[in-house]
Every structure is written in structure tokens, then in C-alpha cells.
mmCIF file of C-alpha atoms in Angstrom:
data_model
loop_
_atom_site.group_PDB
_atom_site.id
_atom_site.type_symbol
_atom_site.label_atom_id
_atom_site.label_comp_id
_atom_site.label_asym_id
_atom_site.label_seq_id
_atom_site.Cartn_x
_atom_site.Cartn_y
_atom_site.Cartn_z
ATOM 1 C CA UNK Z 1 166.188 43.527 67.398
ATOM 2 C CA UNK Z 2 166.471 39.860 68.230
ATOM 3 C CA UNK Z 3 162.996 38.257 68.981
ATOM 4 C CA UNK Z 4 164.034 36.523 71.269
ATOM 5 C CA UNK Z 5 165.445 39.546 73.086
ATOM 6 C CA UNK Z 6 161.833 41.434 73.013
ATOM 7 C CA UNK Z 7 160.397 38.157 74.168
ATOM 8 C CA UNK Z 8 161.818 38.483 77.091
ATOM 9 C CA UNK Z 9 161.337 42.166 77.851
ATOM 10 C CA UNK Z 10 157.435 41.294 76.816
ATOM 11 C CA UNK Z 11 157.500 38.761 80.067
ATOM 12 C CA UNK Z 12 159.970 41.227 81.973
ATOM 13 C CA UNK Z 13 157.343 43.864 82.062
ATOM 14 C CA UNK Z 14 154.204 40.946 82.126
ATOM 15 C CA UNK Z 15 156.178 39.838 85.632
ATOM 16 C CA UNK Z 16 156.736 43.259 87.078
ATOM 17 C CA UNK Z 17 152.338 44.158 86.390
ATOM 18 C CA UNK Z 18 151.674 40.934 88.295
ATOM 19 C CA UNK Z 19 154.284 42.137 90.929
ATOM 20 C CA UNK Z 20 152.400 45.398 91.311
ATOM 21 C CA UNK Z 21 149.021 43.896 91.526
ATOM 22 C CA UNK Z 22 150.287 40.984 94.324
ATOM 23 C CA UNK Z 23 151.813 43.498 96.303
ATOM 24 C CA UNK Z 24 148.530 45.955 96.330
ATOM 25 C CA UNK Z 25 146.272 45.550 99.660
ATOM 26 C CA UNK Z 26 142.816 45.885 98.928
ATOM 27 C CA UNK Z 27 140.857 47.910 101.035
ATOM 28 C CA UNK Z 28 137.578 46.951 99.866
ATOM 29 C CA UNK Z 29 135.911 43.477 99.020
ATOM 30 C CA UNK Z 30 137.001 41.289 96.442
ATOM 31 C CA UNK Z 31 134.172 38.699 96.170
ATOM 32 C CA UNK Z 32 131.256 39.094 93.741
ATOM 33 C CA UNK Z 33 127.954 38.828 95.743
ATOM 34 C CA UNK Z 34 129.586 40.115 98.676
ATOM 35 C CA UNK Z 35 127.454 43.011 100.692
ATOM 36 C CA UNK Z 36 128.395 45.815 103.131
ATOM 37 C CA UNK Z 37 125.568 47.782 104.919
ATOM 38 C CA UNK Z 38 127.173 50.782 107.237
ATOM 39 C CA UNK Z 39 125.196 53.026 108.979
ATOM 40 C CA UNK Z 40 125.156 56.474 109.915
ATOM 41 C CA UNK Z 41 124.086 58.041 113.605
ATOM 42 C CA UNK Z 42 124.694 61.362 114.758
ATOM 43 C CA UNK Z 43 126.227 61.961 118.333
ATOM 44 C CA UNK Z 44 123.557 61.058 120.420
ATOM 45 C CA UNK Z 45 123.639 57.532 118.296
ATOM 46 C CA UNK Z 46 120.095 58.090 116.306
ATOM 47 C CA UNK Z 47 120.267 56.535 113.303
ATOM 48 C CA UNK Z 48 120.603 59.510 110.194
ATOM 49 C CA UNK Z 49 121.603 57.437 106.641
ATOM 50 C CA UNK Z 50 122.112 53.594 105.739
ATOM 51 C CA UNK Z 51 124.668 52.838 102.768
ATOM 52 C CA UNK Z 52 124.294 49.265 101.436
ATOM 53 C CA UNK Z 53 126.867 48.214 98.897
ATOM 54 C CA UNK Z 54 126.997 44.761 96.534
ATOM 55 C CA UNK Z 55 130.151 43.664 94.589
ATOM 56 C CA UNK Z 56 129.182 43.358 91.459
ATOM 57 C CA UNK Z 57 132.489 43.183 88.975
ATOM 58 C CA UNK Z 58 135.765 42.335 89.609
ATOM 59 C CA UNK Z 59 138.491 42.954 87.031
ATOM 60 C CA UNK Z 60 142.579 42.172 86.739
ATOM 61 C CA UNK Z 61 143.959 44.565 85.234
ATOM 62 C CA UNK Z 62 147.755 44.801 84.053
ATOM 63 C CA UNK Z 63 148.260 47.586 87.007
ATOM 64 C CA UNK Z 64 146.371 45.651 89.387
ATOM 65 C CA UNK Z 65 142.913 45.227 89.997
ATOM 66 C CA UNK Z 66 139.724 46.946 89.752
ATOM 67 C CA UNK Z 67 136.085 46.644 91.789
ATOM 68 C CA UNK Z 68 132.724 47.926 91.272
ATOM 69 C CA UNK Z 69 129.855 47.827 93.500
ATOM 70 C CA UNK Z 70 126.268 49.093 93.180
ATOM 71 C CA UNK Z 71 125.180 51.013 96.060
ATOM 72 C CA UNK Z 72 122.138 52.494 97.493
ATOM 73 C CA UNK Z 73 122.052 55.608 100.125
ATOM 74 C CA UNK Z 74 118.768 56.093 102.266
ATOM 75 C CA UNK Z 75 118.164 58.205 105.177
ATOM 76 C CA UNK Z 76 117.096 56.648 108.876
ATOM 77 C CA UNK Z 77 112.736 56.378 106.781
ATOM 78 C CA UNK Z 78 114.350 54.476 104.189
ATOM 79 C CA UNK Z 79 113.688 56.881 101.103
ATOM 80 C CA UNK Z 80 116.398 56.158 98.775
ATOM 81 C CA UNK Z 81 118.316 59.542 98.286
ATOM 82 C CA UNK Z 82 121.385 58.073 96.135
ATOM 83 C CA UNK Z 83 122.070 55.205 94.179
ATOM 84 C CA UNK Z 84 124.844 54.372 91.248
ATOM 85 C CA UNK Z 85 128.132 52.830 91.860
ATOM 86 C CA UNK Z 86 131.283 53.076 93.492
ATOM 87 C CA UNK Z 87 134.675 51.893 92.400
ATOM 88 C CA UNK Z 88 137.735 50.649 94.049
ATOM 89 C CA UNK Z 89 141.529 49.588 92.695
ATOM 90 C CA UNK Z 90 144.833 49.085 92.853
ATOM 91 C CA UNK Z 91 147.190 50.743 90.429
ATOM 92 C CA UNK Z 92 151.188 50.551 90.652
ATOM 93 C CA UNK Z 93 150.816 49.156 94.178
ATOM 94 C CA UNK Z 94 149.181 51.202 95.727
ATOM 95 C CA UNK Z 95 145.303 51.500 96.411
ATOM 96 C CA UNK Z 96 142.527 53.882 95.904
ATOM 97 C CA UNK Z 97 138.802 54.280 96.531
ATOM 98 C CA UNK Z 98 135.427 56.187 95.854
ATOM 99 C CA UNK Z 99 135.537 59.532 97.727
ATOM 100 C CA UNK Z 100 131.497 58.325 97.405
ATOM 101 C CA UNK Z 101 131.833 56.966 100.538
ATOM 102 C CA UNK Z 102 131.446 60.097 101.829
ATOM 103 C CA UNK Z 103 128.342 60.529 101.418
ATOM 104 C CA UNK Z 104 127.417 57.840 104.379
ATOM 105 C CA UNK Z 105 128.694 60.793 106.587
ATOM 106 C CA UNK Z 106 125.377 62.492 108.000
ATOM 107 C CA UNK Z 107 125.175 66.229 108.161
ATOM 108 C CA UNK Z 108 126.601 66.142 104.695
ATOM 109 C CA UNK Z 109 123.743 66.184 103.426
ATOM 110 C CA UNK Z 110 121.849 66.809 105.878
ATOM 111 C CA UNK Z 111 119.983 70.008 104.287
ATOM 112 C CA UNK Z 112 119.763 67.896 101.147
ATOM 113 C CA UNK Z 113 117.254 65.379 102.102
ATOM 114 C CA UNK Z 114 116.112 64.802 98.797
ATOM 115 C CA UNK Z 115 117.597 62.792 95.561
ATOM 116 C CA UNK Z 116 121.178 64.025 95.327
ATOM 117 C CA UNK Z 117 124.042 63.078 92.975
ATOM 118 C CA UNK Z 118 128.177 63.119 93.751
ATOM 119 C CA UNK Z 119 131.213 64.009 91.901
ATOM 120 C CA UNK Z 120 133.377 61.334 91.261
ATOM 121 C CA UNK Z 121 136.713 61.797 92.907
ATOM 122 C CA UNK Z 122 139.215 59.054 94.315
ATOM 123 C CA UNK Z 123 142.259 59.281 97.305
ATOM 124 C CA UNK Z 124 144.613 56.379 98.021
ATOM 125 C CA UNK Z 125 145.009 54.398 101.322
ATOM 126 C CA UNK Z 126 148.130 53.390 101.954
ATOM 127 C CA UNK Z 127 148.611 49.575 104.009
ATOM 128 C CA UNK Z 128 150.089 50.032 106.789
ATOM 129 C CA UNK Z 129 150.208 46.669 107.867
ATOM 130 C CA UNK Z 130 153.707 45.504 105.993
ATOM 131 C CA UNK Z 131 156.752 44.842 108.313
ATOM 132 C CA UNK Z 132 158.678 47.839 106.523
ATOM 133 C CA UNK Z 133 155.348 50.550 106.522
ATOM 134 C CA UNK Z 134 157.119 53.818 107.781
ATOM 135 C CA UNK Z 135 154.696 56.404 108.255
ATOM 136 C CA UNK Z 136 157.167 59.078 107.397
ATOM 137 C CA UNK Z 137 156.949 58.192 103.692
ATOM 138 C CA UNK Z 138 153.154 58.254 103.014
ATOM 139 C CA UNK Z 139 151.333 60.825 101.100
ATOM 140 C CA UNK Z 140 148.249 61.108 101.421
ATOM 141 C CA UNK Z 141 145.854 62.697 98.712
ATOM 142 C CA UNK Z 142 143.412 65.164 99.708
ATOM 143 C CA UNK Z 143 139.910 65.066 98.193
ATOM 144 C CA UNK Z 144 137.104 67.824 96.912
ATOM 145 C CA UNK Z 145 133.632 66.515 96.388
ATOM 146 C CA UNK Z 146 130.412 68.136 95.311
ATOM 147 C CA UNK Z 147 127.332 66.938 96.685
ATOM 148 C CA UNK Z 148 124.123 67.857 94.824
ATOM 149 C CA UNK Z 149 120.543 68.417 94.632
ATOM 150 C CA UNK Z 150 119.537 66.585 90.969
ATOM 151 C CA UNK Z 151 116.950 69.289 90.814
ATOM 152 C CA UNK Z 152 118.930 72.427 91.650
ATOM 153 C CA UNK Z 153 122.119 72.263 91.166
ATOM 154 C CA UNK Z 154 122.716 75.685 93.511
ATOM 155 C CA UNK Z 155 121.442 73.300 96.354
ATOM 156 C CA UNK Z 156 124.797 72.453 97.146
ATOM 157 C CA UNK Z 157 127.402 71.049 99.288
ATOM 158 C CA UNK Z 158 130.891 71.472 98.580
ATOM 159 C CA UNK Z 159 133.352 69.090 100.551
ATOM 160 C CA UNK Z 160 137.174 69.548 101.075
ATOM 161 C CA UNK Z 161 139.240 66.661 102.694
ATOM 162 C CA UNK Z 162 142.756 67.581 103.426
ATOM 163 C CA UNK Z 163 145.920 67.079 105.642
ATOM 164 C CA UNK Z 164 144.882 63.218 105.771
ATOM 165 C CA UNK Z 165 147.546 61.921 107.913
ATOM 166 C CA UNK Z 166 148.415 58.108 109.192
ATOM 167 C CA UNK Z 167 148.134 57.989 113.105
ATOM 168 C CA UNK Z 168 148.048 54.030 114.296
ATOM 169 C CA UNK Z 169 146.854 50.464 113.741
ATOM 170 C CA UNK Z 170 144.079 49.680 116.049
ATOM 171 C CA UNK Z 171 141.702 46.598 116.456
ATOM 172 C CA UNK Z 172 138.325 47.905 116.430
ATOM 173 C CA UNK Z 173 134.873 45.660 116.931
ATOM 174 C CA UNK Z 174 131.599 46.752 114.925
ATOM 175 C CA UNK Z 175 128.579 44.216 114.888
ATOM 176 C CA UNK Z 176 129.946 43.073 111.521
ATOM 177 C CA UNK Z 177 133.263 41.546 113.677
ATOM 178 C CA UNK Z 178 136.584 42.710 114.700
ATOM 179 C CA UNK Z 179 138.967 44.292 112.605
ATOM 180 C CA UNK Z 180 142.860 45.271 112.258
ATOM 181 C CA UNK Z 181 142.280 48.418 110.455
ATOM 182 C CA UNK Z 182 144.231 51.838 109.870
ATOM 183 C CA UNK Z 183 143.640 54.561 111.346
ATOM 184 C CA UNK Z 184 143.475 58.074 109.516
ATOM 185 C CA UNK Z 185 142.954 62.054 110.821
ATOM 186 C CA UNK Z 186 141.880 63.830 108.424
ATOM 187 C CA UNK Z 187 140.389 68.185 108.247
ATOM 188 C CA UNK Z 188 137.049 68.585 106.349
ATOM 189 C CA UNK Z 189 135.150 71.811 105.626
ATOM 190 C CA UNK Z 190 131.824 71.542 104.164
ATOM 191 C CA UNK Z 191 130.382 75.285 101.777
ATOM 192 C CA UNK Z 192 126.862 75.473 101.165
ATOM 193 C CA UNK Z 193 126.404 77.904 98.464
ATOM 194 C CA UNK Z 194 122.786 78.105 99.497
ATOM 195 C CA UNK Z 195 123.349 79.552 102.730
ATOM 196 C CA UNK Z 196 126.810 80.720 102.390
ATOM 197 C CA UNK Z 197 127.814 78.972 105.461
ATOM 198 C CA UNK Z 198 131.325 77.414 105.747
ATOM 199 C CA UNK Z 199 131.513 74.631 108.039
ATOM 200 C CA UNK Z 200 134.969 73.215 109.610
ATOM 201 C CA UNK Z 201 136.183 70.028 111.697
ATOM 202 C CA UNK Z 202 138.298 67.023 111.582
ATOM 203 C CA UNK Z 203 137.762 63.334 111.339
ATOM 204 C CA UNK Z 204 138.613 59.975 111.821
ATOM 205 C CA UNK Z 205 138.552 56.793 109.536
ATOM 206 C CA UNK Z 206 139.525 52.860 110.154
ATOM 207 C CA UNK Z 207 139.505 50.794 107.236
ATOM 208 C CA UNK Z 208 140.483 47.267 107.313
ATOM 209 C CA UNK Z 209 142.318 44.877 104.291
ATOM 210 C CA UNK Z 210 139.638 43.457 101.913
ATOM 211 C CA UNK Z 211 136.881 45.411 104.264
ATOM 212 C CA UNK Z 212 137.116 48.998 103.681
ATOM 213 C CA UNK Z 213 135.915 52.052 105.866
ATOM 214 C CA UNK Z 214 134.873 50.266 109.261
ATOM 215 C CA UNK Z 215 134.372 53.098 111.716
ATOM 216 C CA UNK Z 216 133.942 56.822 110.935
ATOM 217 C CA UNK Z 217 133.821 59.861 113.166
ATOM 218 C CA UNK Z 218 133.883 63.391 112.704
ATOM 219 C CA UNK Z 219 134.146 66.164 115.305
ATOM 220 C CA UNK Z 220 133.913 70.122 114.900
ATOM 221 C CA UNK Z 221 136.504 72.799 115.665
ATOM 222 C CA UNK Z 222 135.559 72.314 119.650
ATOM 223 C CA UNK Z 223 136.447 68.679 119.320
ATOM 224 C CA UNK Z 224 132.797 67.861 119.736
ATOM 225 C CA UNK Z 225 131.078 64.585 118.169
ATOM 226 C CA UNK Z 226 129.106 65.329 115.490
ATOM 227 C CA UNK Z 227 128.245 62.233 113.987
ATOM 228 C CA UNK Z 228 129.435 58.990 112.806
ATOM 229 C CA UNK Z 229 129.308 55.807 110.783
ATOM 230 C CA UNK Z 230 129.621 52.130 111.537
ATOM 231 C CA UNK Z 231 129.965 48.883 109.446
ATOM 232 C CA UNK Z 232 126.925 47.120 110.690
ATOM 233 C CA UNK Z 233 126.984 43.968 108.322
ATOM 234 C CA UNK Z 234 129.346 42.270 105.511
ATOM 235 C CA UNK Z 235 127.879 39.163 104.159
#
């Protein structure tokens, strides 16, 4: 084959990666150093679980780009219950993060107030904020954590997200600012194989470009508050 010819294709396919990662909207931070502290109440607004994250890598990759930040998970006392990393990317356009987030969502672990690790597992979140977004071509991957005691594994909870579904835009104002974010229904049943209690509800999430999850809420099958998360500081 002429060289010149596979030159070419060489910067043909070099063009379309950069495409892909230029058209991706990041739903997280993309600044080294930058920090994200969001908080967790339950419905009477006490304070249950803090979640403090810190960019600490970012990486272009030829399907887009990739972030890691360190975080660390305490409850309302401040004893540190989970700490590692969470990741964040784009790949072919589109975006994906962490299901680790959900972890920040109290009553998860709320009978597991003790050092706990977390399955890794990732869903996309589609932007809805280009001029052509039509809702009725999103899919929307569900999710199935595990959420566990380090020291007995049987000390359990299992987490199922499903039927996430796109519902509006909406401009929503924590004390870290106002924010155009997305917002997202989703169904979530929690197992404990401890008590063999299966738990069921819905929830909400808003997540904003280059910001992330900036409100959370999640209801049971009576549509009844349960508990919820706010972004209380990006810096």
C-alpha cells in the first residue's frame, strides 16, 4: 500500500479520537487540585455521611479522557468509613462515572457503620444540554453494586439501580453555587443478606457539566423522603 495512503488514514483516525474526546461533556472536574465535599442528611436534614473528593490525575486518552480522584467517606462523627479512589471518563463520546458515588447515599450503609469497601462498577450520563439532545434516544445503563463490611464479607449490602430515565434540565442552587444540571429518575432496591430484608424506592440525581452529582434524593415505595445528598463545596 502507498505510504502515503496509510499516512493519511493514520491522521484520519488521529482526527476522528480527538473528535470523540471534544465532543464528550464531562460530568465531573477536570482540574488537578480541584475538591468536592457533598454531604449526606436524612429527611429531617441531620447530617448522616460527608464525601470529600480531590482530583488528582488527569489523562487524554485516544477515546477521550480519563479522571481520578482520591476520596474519603466519613459518617456525621467524622470516623473515616471509606477511602480509595474514584474514576471518571469519556469514551467514544459519551461519558461515564464511579457508581462509588453511591455510597454518599445514607441508609446505604447505614447498618454498616464500620470500614466498608465497594465494587467497582460504572453507568454513563448522557449531556443533555446540546441543541439536538432528544431524550427519546438515550439509554441509560443500570448499575449493581456491593457494599461491604472489610471484616465480614456476609455483612452486606447489595444495590440495584435500574430504569434510569432522563426527565428535565433544571437550575438548581446548593451552597457550592447554582447549577444547570440534568435531571435523572432512577428505581433502587437495596438486599441485606444479613437480615434478609429487601428494600425498594426510587430516586433522583442532578449533575452538572464539569461538576458532577449536585443534588441527590431518594424516596421509598410511599413516595416518602428518605434521605439525601448535597454538594456543599467545590474549590
Amino acid at each position: 500500500m502507498n505510504m502515503k495512503v496509510v499516512f493519511a488514514a493514520l491522521l484520519s483516525m488521529f482526527a476522528v479520537a480527538g473528535a470523540m474526546a471534544q465532543d464528550c461533556t464531562f460530568f465531573f472536574p477536570q482540574s488537578e487540585g480541584t475538591v468536592l465535599v457533598r454531604k449526606g442528611y436524612d429527611a429531617k436534614g441531620n447530617l448522616q455521611t460527608i464525601m470529600t473528593y480531590k482530583v488528582d490525575e488527569v489523562e487524554t486518552i485516544p477515546s477521550g479522557q480519563q479522571v481520578e480522584a482520591d476520596y474519603v467517606f466519613t459518617n456525621a462523627a467524622g470516623t473515616v468509613i471509606n477511602k480509595g479512589d474514584i474514576e471518571a471518563y469519556c469514551q467514544n463520546g459519551e461519558f461515564f462515572m464511579d457508581m462509588k458515588q453511591s455510597l454518599s447515599y445514607p441508609g446505604v450503609v447505614s447498618e454498616m457503620n464500620t470500614d466498608v469497601d465497594i465494587t467497582d462498577n460504572f453507568v454513563n450520563y448522557p449531556n443533555t444540554f446540546t441543541p439536538d439532545f432528544n431524550s427519546d434516544n438515550v439509554y441509560m445503563d443500570d448499575a449493581s453494586v456491593k457494599i461491604y463490611d472489610k471484616k465480614n464479607r456476609k455483612n452486606r449490602r447489595d444495590i440495584s439501580i435500574y430504569d434510569r430515565e432522563y426527565m428535565t434540565n433544571e437550575t438548581i442552587t446548593t451552597p457550592a453555587g447554582t447549577f444547570e444540571c440534568a435531571k435523572v429518575k432512577y428505581k433502587m432496591d437495596t438486599r441485606s443478606p444479613k437480615s434478609k430484608e429487601k428494600i425498594t424506592g426510587y430516586g433522583y440525581e442532578w449533575y452538572a457539566p464539569n461538576v458532577g452529582l449536585v443534588r441527590t434524593e431518594q424516596y421509598n415505595d410511599n413516595n416518602a423522603l428518605q434521605s439525601y445528598t448535597v454538594l456543599e463545596e467545590i474549590k
